[in-house]
Short mmCIF file of C-alpha atoms in Angstrom, two decimals:
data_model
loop_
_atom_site.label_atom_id
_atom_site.label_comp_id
_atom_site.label_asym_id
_atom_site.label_seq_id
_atom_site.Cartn_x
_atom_site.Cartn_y
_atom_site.Cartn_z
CA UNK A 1 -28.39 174.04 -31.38
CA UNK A 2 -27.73 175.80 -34.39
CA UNK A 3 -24.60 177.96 -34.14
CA UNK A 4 -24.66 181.44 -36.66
CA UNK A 5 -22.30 183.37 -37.85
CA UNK A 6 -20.97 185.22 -40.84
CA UNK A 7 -17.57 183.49 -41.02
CA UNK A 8 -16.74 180.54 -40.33
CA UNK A 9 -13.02 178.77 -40.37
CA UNK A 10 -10.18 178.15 -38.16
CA UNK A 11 -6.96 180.40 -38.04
CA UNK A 12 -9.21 183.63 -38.41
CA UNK A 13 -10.55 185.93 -35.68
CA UNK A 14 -11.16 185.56 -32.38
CA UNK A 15 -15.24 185.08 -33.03
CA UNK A 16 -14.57 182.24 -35.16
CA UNK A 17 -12.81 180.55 -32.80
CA UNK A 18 -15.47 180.92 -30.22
CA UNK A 19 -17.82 179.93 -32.32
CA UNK A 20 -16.18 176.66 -32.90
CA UNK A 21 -15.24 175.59 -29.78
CA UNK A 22 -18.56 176.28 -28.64
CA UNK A 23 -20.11 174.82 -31.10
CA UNK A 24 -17.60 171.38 -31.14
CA UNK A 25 -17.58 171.29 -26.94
CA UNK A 26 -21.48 170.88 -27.04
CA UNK A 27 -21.37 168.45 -29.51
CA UNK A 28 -19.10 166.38 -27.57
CA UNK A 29 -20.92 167.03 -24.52
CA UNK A 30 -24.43 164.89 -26.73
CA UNK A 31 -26.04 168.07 -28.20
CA UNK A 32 -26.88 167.88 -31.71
CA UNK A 33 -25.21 170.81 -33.70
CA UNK A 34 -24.74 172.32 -36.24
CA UNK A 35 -23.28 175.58 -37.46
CA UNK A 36 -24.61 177.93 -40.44
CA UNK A 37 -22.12 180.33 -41.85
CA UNK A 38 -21.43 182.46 -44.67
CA UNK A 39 -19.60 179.60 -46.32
CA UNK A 40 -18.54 176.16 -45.52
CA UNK A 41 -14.70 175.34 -45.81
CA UNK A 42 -12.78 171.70 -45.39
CA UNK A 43 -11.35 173.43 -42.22
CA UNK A 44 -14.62 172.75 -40.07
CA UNK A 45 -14.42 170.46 -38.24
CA UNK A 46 -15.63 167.02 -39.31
CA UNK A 47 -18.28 166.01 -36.36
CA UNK A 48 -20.42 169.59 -36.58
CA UNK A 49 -21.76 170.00 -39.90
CA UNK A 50 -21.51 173.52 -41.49
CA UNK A 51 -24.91 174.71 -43.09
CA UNK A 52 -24.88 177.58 -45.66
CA UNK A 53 -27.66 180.38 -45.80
CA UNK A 54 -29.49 178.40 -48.94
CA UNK A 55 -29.59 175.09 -46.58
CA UNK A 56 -31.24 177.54 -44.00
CA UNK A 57 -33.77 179.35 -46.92
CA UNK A 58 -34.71 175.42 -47.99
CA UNK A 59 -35.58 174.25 -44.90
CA UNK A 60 -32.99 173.09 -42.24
CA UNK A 61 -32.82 169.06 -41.75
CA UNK A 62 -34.25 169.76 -37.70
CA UNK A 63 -35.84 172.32 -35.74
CA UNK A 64 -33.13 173.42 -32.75
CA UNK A 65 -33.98 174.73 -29.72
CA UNK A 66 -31.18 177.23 -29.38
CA UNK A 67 -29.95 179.71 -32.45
CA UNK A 68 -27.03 181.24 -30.99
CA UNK A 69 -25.61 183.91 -32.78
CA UNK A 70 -21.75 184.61 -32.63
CA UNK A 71 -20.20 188.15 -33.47
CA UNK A 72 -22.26 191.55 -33.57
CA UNK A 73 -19.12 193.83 -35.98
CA UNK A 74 -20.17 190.92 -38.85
CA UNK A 75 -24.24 191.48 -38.64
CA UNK A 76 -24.69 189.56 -42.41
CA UNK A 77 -26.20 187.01 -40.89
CA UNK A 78 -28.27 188.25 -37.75
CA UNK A 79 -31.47 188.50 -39.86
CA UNK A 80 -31.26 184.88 -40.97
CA UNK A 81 -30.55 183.96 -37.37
CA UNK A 82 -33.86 186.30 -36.06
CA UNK A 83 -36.31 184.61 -38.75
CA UNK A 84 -34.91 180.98 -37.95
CA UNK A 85 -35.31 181.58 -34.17
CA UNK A 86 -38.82 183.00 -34.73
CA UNK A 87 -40.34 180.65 -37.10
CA UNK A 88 -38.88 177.50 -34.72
CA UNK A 89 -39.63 178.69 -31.45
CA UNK A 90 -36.29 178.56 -30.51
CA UNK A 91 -34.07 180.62 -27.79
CA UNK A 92 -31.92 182.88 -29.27
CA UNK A 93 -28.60 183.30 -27.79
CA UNK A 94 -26.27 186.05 -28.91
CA UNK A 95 -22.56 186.00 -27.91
CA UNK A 96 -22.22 190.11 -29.37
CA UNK A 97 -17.69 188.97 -29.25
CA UNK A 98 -17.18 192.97 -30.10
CA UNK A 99 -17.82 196.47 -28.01
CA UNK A 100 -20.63 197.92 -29.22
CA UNK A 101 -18.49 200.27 -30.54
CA UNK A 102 -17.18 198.17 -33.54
CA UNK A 103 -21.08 196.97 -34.16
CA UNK A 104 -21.12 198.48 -37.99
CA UNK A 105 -25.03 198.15 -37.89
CA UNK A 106 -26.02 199.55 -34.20
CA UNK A 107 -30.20 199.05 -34.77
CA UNK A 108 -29.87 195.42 -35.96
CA UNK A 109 -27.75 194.22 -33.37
CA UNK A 110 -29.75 196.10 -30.68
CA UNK A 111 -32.95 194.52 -31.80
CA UNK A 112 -30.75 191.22 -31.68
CA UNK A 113 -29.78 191.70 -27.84
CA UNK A 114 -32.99 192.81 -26.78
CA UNK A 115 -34.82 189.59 -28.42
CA UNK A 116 -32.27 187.39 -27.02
CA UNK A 117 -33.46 185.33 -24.60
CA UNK A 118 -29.83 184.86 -23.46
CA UNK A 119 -26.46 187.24 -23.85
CA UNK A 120 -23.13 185.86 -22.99
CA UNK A 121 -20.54 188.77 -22.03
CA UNK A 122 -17.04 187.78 -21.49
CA UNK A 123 -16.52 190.74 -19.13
CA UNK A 124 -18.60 192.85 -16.07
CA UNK A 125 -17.77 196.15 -18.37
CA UNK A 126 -19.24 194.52 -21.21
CA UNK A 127 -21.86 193.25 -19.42
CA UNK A 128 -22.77 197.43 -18.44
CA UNK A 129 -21.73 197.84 -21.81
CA UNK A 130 -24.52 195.40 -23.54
CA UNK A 131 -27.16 196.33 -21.17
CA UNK A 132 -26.54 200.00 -21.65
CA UNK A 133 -27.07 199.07 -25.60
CA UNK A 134 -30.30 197.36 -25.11
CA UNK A 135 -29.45 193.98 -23.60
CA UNK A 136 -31.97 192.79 -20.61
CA UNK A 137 -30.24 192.76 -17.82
CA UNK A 138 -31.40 189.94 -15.94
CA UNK A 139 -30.51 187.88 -19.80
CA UNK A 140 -26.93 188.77 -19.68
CA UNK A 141 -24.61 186.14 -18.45
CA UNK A 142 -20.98 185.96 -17.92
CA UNK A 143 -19.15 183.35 -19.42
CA UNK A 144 -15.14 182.61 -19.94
CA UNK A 145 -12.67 182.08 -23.02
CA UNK A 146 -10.02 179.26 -23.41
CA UNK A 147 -7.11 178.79 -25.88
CA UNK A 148 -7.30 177.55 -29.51
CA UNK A 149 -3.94 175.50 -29.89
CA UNK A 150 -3.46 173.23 -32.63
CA UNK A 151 -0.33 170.14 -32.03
CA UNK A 152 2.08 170.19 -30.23
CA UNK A 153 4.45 174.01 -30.51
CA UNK A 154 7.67 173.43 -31.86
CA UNK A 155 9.48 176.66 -31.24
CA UNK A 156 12.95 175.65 -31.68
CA UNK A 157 11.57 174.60 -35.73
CA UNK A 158 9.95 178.17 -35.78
CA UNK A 159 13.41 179.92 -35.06
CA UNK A 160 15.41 177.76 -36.92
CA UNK A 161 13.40 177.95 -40.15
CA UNK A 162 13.01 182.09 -39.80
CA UNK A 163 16.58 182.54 -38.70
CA UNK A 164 15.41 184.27 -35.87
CA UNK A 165 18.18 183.83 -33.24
CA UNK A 166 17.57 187.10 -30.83
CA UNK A 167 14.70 188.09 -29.01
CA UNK A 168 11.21 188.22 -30.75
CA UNK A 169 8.17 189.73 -29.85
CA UNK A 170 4.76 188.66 -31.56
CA UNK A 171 2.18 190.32 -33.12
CA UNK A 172 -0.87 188.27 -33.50
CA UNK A 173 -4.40 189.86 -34.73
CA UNK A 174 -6.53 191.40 -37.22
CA UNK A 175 -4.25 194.46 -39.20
CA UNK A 176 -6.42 197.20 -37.83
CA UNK A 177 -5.41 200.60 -36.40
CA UNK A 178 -7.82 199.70 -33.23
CA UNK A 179 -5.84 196.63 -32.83
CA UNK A 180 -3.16 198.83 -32.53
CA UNK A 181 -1.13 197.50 -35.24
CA UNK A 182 0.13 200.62 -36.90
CA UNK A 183 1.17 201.77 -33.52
CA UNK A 184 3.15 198.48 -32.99
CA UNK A 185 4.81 198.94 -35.97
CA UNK A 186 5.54 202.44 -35.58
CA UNK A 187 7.38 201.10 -31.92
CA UNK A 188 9.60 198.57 -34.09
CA UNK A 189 12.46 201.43 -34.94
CA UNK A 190 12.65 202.08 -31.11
CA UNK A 191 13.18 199.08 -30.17
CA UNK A 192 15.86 198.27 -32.73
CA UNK A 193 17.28 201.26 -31.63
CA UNK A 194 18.20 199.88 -28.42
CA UNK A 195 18.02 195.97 -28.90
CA UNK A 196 19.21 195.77 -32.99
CA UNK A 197 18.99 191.90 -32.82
CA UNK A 198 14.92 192.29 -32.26
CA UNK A 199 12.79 190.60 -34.39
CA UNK A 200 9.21 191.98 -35.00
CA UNK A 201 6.76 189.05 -35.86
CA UNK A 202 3.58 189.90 -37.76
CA UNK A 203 0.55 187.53 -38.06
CA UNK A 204 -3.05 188.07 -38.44
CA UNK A 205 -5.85 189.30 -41.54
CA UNK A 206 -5.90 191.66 -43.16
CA UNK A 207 -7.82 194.73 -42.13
CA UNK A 208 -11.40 195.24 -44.73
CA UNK A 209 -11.31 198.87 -43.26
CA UNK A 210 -8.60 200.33 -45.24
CA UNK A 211 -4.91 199.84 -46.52
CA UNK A 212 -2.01 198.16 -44.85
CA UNK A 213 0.22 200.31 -43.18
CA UNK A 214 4.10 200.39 -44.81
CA UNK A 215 7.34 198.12 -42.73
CA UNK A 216 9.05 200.63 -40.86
CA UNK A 217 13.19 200.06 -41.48
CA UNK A 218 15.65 199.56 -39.73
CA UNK A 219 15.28 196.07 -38.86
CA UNK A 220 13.58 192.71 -38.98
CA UNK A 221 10.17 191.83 -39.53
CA UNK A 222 9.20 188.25 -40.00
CA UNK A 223 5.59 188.28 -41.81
CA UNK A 224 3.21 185.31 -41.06
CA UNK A 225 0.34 186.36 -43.60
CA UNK A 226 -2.72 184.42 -41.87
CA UNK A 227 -1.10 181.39 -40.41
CA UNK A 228 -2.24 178.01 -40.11
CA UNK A 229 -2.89 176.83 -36.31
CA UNK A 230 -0.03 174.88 -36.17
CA UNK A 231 2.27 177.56 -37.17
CA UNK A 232 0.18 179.72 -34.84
CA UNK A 233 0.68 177.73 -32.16
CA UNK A 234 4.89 177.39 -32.92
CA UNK A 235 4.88 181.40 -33.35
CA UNK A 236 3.59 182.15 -30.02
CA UNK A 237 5.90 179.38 -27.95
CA UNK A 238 8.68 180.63 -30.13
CA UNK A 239 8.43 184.57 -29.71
CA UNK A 240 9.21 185.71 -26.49
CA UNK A 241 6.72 187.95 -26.01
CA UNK A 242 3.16 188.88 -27.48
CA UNK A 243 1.80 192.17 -28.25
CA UNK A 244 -1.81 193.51 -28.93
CA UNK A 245 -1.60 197.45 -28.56
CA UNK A 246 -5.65 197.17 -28.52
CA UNK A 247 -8.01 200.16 -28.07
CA UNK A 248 -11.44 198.41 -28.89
CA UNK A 249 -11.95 194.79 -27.39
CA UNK A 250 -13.50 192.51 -25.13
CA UNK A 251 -11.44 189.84 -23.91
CA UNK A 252 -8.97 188.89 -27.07
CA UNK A 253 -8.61 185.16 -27.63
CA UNK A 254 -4.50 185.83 -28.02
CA UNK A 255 -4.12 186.69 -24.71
CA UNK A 256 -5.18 183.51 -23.81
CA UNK A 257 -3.08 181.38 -26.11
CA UNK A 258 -0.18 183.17 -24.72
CA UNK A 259 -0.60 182.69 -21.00
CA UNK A 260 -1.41 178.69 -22.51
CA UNK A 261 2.48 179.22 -23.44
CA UNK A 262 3.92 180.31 -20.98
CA UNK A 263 3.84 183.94 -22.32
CA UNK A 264 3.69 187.70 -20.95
CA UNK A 265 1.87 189.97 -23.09
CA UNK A 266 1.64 193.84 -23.67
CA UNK A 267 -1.94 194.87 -24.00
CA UNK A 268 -3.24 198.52 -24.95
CA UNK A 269 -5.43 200.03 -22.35
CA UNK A 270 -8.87 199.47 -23.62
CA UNK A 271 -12.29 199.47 -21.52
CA UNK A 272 -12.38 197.14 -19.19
CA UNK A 273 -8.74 195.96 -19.42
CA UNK A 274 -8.34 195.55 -15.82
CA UNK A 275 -10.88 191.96 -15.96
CA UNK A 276 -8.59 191.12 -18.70
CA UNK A 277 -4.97 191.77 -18.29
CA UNK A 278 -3.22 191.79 -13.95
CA UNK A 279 -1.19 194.61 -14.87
CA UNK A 280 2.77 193.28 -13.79
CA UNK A 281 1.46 190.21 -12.97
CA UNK A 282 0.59 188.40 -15.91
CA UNK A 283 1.30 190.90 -18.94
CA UNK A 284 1.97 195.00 -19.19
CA UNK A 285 -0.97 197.43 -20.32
CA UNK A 286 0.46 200.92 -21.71
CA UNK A 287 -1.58 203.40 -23.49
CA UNK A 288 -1.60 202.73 -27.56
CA UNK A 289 1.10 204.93 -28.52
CA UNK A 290 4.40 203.76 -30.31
CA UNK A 291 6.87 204.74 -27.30
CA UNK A 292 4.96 203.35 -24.64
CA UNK A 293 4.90 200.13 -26.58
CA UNK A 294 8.54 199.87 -27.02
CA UNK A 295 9.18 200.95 -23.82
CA UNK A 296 6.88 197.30 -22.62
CA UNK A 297 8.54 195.62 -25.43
CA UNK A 298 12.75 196.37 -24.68
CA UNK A 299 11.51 196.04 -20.51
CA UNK A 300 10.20 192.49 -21.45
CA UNK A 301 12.38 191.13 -24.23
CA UNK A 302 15.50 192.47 -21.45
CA UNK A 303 14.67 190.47 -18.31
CA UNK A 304 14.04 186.95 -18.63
CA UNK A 305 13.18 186.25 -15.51
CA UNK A 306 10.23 189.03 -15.10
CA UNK A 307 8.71 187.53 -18.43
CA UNK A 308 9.13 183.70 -16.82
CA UNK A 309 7.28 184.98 -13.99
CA UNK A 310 4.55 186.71 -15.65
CA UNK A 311 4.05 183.61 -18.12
CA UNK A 312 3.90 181.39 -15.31
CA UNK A 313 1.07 183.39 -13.75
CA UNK A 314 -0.92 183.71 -16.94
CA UNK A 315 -0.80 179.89 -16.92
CA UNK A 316 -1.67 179.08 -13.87
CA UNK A 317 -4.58 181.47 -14.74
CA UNK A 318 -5.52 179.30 -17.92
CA UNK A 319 -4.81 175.98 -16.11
CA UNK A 320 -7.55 177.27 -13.10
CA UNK A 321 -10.19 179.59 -14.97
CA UNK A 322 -9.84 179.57 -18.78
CA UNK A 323 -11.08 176.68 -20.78
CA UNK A 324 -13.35 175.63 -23.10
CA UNK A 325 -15.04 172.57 -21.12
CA UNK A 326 -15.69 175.33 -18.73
CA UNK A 327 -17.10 177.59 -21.04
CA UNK A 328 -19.28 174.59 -22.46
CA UNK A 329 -20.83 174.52 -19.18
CA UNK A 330 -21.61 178.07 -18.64
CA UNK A 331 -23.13 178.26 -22.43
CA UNK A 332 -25.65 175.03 -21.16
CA UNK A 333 -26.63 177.09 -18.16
CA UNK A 334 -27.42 179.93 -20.31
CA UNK A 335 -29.63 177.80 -22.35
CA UNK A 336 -31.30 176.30 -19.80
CA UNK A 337 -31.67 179.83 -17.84
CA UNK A 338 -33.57 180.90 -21.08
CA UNK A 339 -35.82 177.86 -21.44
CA UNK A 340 -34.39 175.92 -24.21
CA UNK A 341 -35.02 172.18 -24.52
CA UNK A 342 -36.51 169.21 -26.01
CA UNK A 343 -35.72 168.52 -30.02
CA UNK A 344 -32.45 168.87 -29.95
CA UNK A 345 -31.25 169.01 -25.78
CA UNK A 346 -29.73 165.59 -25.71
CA UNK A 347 -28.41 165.93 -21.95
#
């Protein structure tokens, strides 16, 4: 298999994560793999080599069976991944990661879902969503998410090196106003004005759509930049709560890591929500706007015992449905669905 996409590292988005779990689960399952991205960094890891557009222009080292393409809103690398599935004969998979909404080239990844002989949707709505875009119907296939934890969490370190002694609520995700970052910043001043002691933690890129919004005052925010996964993986066992106003998404990765944690989160209400987030069971969704989100935030930060229960659910939900052994499984049954086999199908 030849995994493509148009970044490639741990502690970025939520594609790149896929990506590589994918990618490393197969290979430990006896594929051969490999991955060809935009660049290669020391971060990949060490058993699934990382090919770079020249190594694909040369001549790759093996023909695969399966090109499967990660990540529709970064198309830089869909053409390389058409003419590499078309001059080997090989299934191409497409896992589109983004609504079509956020796809910044709509004809390119089109033609991409239509040629696909296989298109993994995390979601029914995205499933109507892809084949209303172009997507054969009969080629879609559902298939699940699991968390990307690095070590062990060490959330009493986390505090103690921030100084973060009161309750703390996480945001973790790419800066952009469909993320619903702005929004969550513009709900840190109400919630200080009713819990003062609140810290607001901030983690995730940078936005490449425009410039980052100003702190609010008032109070605390604790700034992450893009962390490592370690520090990642501390942050979210350390804040109490995490927060992802979203308006445009699939199924984000974060929610996933939280429930791993033991964590509620507060979700924005965007399509097809309801497959993602149990509403008061296992996190809150509230429209995108700054006082609903505070409103989520000071009910959830205020009552330990509703967020205990609601991260215990979430868990349970990881421990039973969310994994990436499971999600191995349901990528080979793609494959197979779409005919792939032979050079490089090892099981």
């Amino acid at each position: 298999m030849l995994v493509v996409l148009d970044g490639y590292a741990p502690g970025l988005a939520g594609a790149e994560h896929m990506a590589w779990q994918t990618a490393s689960h197969l290979a430990e399952r006896g594929h051969r793999v490999a991955v060809l991205a935009a660049s290669s960094r020391p971060e990949a890891p060490g058993r699934v080599p990382v090919l770079t557009p020249a190594h694909a222009r040369a001549g790759l080292p093996w023909a695969p069976d399966v090109v499967h393409l990660f990540d529709l809103a970064r198309p830089g690398l869909v053409p390389l991944a058409l003419e590499v599935a078309r001059s080997c004969g090989a299934v191409l998979a497409v896992t589109p990661a983004t609504t079509p909404e956020l796809w910044p080239d709509r004809e390119l990844a089109t033609a991409a879902c239509r040629e696909a002989g296989v298109v993994f949707a995390l979601t029914g709505h995205e499933t109507r969503e892809l084949t209303a875009a172009g997507a054969v119907r009969q080629r879609v296939q559902r298939i699940g998410q699991g968390p990307q934890l690095t070590g062990r969490p060490d959330p009493g370190g986390f505090r103690a090196d921030r100084d973060i002694t009161g309750p703390a609520a996480l945001f973790l995700g790419r800066r952009a106003p469909f993320k619903g970052y702005r929004a969550f910043l513009e709900a840190a001043p109400l919630v200080w004005a009713r819990e003062p002691s609140a810290v607001m933690v901030l983690a995730g890129p940078s936005w490449e759509g425009g410039a980052e919004a100003p702190l609010p005052r008032g109070g605390r925010f604790c700034d992450l930049g893009v962390p490592d996964g370690q520090t990642k993986h501390n942050a979210i066992a350390a804040c109490d709560v995490l927060c992802l106003p979203t308006t445009a998404d699939v199924f984000p990765l974060v929610f996933v890591e939280a429930w791993a944690c033991g964590r509620p989160v507060v979700s924005g209400r965007f399509p097809g929500v309801e497959e993602v987030v149990r509403d008061e069971v296992d996190g809150l969704v509230v429209p995108s706007r700054p006082d609903a989100i505070a409103a989520a935030l000071l009910r959830l930060l205020g009552d330990p015992d509703l967020r205990a229960r609601m991260g215990r659910a979430g868990r349970r939900r990881v421990e039973a449905e969310l994994g990436w052994d499971r999600v191995a499984e349901q990528v080979e049954r793609g494959y197979r669905s779409a005919g792939a086999g032979g050079r490089t199908w090892t099981r």
